[in-house]
PDB file of C-alpha atoms and ligand atoms in Angstrom:
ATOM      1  CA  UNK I   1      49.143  47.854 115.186  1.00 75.00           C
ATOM      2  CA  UNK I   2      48.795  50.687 112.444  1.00 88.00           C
ATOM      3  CA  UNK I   3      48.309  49.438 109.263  1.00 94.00           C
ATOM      4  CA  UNK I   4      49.682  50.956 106.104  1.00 97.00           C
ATOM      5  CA  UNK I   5      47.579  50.796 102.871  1.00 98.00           C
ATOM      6  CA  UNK I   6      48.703  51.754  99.451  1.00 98.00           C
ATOM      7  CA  UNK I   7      46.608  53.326  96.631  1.00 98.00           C
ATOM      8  CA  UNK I   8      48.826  52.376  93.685  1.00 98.00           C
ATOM      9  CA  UNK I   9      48.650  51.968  89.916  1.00 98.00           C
ATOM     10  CA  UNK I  10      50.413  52.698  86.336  1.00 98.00           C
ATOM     11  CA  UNK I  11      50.597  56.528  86.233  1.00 97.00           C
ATOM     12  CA  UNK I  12      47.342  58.002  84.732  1.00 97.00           C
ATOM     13  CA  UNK I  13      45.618  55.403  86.640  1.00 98.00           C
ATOM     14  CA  UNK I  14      43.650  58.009  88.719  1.00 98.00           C
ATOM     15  CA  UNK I  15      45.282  57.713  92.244  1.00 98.00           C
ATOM     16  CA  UNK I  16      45.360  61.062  93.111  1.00 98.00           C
ATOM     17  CA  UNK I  17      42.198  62.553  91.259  1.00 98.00           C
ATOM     18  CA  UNK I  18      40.330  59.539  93.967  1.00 98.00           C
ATOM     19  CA  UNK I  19      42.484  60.427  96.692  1.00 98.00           C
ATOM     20  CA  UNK I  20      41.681  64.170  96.952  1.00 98.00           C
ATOM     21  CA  UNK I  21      38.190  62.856  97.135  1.00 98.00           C
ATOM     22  CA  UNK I  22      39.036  60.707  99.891  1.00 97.00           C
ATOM     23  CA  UNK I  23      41.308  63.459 102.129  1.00 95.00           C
ATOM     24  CA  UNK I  24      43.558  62.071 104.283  1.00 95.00           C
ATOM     25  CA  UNK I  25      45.323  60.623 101.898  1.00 98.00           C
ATOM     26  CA  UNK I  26      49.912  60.933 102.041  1.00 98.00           C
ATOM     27  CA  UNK I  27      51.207  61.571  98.657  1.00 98.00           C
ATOM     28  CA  UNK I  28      54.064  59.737  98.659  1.00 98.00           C
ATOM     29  CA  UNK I  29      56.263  61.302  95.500  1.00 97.00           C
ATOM     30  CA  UNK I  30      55.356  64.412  97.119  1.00 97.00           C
ATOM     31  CA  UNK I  31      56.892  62.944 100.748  1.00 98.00           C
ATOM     32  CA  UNK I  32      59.755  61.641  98.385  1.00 98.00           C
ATOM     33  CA  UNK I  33      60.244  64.994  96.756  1.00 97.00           C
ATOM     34  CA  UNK I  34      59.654  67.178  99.497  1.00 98.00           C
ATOM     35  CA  UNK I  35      61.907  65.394 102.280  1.00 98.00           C
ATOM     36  CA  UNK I  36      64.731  64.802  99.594  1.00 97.00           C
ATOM     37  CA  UNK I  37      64.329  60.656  99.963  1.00 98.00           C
ATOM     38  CA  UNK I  38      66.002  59.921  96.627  1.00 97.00           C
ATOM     39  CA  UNK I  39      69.427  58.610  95.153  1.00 97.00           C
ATOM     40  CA  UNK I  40      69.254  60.585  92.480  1.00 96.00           C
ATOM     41  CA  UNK I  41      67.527  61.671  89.445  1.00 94.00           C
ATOM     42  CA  UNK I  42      67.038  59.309  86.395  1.00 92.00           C
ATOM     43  CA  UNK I  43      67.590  61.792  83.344  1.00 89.00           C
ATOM     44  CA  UNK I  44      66.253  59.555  80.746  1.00 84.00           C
ATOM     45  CA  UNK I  45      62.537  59.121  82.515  1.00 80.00           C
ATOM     46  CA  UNK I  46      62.820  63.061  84.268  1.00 81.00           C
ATOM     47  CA  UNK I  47      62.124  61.323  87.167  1.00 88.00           C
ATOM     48  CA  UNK I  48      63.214  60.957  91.238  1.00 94.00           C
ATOM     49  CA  UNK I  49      65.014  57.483  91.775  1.00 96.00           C
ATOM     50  CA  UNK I  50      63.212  57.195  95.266  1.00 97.00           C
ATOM     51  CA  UNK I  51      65.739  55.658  98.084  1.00 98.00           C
ATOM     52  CA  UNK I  52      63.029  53.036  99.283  1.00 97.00           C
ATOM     53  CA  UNK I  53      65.293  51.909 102.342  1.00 97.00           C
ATOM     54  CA  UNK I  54      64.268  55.906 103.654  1.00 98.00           C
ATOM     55  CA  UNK I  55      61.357  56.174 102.344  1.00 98.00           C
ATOM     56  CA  UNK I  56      59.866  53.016 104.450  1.00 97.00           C
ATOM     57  CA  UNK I  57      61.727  54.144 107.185  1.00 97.00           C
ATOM     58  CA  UNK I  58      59.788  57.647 107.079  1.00 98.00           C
ATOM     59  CA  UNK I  59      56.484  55.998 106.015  1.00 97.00           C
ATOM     60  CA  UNK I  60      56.564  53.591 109.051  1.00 96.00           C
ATOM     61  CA  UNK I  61      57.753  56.761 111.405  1.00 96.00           C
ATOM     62  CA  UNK I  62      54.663  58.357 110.051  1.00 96.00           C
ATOM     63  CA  UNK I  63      52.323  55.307 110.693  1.00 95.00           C
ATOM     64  CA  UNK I  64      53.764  55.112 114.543  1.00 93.00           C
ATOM     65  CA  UNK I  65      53.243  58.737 114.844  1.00 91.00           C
ATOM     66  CA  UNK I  66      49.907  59.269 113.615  1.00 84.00           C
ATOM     67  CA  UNK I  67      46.372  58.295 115.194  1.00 78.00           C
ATOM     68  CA  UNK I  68      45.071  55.306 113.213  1.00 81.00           C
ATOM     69  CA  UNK I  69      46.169  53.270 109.879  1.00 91.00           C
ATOM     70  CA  UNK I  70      47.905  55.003 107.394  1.00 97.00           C
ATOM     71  CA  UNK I  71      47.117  55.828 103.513  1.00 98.00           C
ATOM     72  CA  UNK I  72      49.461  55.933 100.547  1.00 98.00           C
ATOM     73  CA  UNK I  73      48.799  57.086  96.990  1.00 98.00           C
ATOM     74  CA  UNK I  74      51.736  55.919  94.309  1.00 98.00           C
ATOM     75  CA  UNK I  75      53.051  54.223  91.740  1.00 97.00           C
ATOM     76  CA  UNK I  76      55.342  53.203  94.461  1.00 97.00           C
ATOM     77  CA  UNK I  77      53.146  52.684  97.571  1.00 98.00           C
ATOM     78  CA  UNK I  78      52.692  49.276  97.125  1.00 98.00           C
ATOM     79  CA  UNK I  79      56.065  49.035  98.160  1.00 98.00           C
ATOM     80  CA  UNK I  80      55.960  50.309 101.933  1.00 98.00           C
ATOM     81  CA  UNK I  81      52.805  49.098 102.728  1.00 98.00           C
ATOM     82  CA  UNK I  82      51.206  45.784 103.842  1.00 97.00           C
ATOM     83  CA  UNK I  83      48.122  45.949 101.449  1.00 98.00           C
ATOM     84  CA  UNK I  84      47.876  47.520  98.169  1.00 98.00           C
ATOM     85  CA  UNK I  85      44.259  48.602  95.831  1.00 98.00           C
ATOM     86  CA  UNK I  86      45.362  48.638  93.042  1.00 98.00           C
ATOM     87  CA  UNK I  87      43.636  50.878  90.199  1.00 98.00           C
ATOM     88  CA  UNK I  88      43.656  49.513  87.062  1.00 98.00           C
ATOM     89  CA  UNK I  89      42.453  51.458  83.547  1.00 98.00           C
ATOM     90  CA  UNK I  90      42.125  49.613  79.650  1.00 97.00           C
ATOM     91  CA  UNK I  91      45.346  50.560  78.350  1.00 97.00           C
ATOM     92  CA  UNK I  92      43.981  52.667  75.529  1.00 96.00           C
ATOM     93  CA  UNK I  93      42.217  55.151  77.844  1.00 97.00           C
ATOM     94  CA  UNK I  94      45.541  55.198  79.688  1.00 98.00           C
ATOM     95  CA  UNK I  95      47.344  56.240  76.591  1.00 97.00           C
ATOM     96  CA  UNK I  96      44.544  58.962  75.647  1.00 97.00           C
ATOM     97  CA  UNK I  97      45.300  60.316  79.424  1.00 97.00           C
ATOM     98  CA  UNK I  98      49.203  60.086  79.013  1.00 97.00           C
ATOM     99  CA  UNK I  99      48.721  61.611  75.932  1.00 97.00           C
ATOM    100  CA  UNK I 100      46.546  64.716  77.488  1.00 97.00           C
ATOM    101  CA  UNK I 101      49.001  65.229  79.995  1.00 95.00           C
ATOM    102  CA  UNK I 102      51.447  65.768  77.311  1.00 95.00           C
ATOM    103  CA  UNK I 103      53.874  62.892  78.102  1.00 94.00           C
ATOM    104  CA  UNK I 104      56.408  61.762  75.572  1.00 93.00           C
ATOM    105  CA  UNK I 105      55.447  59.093  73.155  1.00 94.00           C
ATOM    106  CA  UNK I 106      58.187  57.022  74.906  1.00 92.00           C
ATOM    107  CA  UNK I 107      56.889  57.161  78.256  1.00 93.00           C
ATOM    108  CA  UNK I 108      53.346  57.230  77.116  1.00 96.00           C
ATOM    109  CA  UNK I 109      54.220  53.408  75.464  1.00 95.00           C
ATOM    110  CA  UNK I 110      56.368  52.264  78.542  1.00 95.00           C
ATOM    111  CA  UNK I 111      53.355  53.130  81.050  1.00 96.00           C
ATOM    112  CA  UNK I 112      50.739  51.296  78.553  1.00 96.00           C
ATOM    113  CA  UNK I 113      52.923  48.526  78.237  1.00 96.00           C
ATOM    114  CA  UNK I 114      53.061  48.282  81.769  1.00 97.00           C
ATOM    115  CA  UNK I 115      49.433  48.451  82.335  1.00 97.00           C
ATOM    116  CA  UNK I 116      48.793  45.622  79.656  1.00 96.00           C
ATOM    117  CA  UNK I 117      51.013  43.068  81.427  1.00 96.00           C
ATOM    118  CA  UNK I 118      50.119  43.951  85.309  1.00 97.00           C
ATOM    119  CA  UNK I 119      53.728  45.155  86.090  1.00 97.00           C
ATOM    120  CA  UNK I 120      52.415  46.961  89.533  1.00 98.00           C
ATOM    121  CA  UNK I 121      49.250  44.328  89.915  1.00 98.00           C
ATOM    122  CA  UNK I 122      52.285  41.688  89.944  1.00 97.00           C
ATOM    123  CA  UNK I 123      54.405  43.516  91.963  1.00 98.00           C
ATOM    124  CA  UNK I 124      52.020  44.512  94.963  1.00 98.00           C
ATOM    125  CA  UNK I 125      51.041  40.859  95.116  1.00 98.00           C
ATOM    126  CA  UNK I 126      54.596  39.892  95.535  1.00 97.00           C
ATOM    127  CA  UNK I 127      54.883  42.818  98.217  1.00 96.00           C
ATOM    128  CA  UNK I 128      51.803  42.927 100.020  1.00 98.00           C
ATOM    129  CA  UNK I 129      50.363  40.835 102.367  1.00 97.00           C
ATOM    130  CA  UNK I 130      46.591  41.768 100.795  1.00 97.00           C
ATOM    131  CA  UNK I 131      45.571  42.832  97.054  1.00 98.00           C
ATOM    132  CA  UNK I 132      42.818  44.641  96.163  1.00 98.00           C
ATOM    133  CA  UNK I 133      41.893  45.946  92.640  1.00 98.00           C
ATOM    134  CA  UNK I 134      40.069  47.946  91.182  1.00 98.00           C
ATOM    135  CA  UNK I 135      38.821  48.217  87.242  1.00 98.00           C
ATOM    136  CA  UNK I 136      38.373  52.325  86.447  1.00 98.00           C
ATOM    137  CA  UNK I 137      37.697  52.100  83.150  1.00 97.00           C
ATOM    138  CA  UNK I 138      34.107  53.767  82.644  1.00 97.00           C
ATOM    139  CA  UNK I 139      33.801  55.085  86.209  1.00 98.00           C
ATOM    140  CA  UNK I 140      34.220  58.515  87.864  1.00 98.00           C
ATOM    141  CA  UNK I 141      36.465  59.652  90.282  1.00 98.00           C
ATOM    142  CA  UNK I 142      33.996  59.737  92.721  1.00 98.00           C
ATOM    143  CA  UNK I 143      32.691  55.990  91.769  1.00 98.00           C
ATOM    144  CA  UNK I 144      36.662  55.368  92.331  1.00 98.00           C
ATOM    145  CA  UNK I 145      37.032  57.287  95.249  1.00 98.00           C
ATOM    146  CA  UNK I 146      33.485  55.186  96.715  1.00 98.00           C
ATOM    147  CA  UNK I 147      35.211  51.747  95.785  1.00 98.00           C
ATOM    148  CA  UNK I 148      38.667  52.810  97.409  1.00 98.00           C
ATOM    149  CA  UNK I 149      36.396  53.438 100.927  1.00 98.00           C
ATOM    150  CA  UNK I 150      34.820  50.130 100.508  1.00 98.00           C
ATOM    151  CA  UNK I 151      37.892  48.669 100.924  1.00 98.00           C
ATOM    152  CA  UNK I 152      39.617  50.965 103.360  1.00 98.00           C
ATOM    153  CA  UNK I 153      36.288  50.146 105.597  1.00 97.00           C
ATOM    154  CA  UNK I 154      36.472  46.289 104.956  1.00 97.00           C
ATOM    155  CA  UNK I 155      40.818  46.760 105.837  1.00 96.00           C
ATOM    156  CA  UNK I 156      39.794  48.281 109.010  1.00 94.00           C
ATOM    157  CA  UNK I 157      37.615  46.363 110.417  1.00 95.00           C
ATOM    158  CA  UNK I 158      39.395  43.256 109.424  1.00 94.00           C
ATOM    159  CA  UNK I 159      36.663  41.318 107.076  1.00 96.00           C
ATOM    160  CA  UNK I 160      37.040  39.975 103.671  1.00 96.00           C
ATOM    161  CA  UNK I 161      35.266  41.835 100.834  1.00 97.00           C
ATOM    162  CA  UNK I 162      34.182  40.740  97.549  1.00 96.00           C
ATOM    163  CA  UNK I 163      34.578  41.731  93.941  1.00 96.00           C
ATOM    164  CA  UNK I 164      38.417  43.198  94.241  1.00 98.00           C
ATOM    165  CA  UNK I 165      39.821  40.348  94.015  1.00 96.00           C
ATOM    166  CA  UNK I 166      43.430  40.056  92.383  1.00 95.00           C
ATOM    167  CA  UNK I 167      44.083  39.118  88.635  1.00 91.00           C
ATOM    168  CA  UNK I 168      40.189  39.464  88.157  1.00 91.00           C
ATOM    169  CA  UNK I 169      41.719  42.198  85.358  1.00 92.00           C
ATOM    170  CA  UNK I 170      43.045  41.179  82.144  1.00 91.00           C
ATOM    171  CA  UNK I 171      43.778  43.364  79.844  1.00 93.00           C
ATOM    172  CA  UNK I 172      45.562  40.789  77.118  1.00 87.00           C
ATOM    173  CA  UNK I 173      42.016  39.238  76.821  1.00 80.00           C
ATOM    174  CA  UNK I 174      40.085  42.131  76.420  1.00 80.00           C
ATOM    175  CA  UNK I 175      39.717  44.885  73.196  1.00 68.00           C
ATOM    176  CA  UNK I 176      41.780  46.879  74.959  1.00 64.00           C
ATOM    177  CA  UNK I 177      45.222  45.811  74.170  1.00 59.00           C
ATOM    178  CA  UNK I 178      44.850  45.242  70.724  1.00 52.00           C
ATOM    179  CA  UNK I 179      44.312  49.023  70.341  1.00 52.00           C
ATOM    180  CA  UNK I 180      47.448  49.923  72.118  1.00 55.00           C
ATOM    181  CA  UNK I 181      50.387  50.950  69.696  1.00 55.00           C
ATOM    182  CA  UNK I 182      53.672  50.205  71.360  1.00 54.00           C
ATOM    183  CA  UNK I 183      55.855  51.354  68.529  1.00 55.00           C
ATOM    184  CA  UNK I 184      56.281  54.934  69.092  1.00 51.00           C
ATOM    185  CA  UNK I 185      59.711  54.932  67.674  1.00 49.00           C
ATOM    186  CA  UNK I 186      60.736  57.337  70.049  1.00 45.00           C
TER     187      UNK I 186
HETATM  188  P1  ADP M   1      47.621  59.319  88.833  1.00 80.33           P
HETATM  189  O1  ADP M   1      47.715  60.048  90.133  1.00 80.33           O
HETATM  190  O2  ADP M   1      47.267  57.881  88.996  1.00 80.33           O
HETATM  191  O3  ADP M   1      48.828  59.478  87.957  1.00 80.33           O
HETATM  192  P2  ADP M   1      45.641  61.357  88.202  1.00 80.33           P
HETATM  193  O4  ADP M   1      44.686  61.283  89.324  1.00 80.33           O
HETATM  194  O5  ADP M   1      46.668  62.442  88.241  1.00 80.33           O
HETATM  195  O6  ADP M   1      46.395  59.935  88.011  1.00 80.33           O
HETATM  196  O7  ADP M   1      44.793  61.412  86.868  1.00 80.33           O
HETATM  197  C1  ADP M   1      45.389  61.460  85.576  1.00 80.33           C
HETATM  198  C2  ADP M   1      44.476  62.197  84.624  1.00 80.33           C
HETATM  199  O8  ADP M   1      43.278  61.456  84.442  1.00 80.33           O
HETATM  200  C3  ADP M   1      44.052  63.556  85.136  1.00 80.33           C
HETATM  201  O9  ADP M   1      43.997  64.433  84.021  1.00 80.33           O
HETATM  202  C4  ADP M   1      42.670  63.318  85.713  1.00 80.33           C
HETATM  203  O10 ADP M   1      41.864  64.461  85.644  1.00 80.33           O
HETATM  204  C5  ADP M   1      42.140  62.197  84.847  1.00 80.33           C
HETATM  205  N1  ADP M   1      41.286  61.276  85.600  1.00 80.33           N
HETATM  206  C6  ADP M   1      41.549  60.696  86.775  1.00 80.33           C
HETATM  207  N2  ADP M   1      40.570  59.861  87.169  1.00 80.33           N
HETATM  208  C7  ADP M   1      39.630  59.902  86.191  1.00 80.33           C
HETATM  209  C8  ADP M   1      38.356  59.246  85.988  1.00 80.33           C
HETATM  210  N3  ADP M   1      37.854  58.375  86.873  1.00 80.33           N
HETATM  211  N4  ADP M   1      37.693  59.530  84.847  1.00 80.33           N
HETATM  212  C9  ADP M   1      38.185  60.394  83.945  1.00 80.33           C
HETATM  213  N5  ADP M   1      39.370  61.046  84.067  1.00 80.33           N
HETATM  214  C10 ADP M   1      40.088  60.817  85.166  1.00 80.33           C
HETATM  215 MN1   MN M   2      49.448  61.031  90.998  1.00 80.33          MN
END
């Protein structure tokens, strides 16, 4: 049976900078955006509302279709697939890399905010059948990308790995958070 793995994480997280290391890898809003599997557009964010009923549908096509177990990278992957790794990165940095990639102050705060309290982390483990994650903070893409193939190699050959573990991140606890201004006013 083909397996479908998600790369997800808050955006600025790193998914796809890692993932174009890896190759192989299906960007998903891309999929979404390119095959026209939204609802609608959500003016506010200037974003795709993705229609997740067709978008699995498509993903799973994909997985059936193609030679061995599938990879995902998105904020929403973790929602199609059966396990999820999860990249993680100390709220401040995110906002300095929200903030580079000229974001507004409002979605810059809602994506920190996000990060501080595990929104995806919390979701994937509610969606997945196996979480993985990964701390970024301090490490290259390429450590990242090394990391994400440690797992991919441990997910295909069907044996438990250590030091990913779930909810081994926590951000409220750290230095971190208490850096993070989520008053924008914006
Ligand atoms: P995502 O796909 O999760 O939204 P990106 O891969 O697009 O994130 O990366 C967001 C920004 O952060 C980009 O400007 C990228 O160059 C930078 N970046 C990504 N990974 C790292 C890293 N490990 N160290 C430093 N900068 C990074
Ligand atoms: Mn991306």
């Amino acid at each position: 049976m083909t397996m479908i793995t998600g790369i997800t994480g808050t955006p600025g997280t790193g998914k796809t900078s890692a993932s174009a290391l890896i190759g192989g890898v299906l960007d998903l809003n891309e999929l979404i955006r390119g095959e026209g599997l939204y609802l609608g557009i959500d003016e506010e964010r200037d974003s795709l509302i993705a229609d997740m009923d067709a978008v699995y549908d498509r993903v799973c096509e994909i997985a059936r279709g193609g030679g061995g177990n599938l990879v995902l990278e998105g904020h929403l992957s973790h929602h199609v697939s059966d396990s999820a790794i999860v990249l993680r990165l100390a709220p401040d940095e995110l906002e300095r890399r929200l903030m580079a990639r000229g974001y507004s102050g409002a979605k810059i705060s809602e994506n920190a905010l996000a990060e501080a309290i595990d929104v995806i982390l919390v979701e994937a483990v509610e969606w997945c059948d196996r979480v993985y994650e990964i701390d970024t903070t301090g490490k290259t893409v390429g450590e990242v990308a090394d990391a994400i193939l440690e797992i991919l190699d441990a997910i295909d050959r069907g044996i438990e790995i250590d030091g990913y573990e779930p909810g081994s991140v926590d951000w409220l606890e750290s230095e971190a958070s208490c850096l993070v201004n989520f008053d924008y006013g914006r």
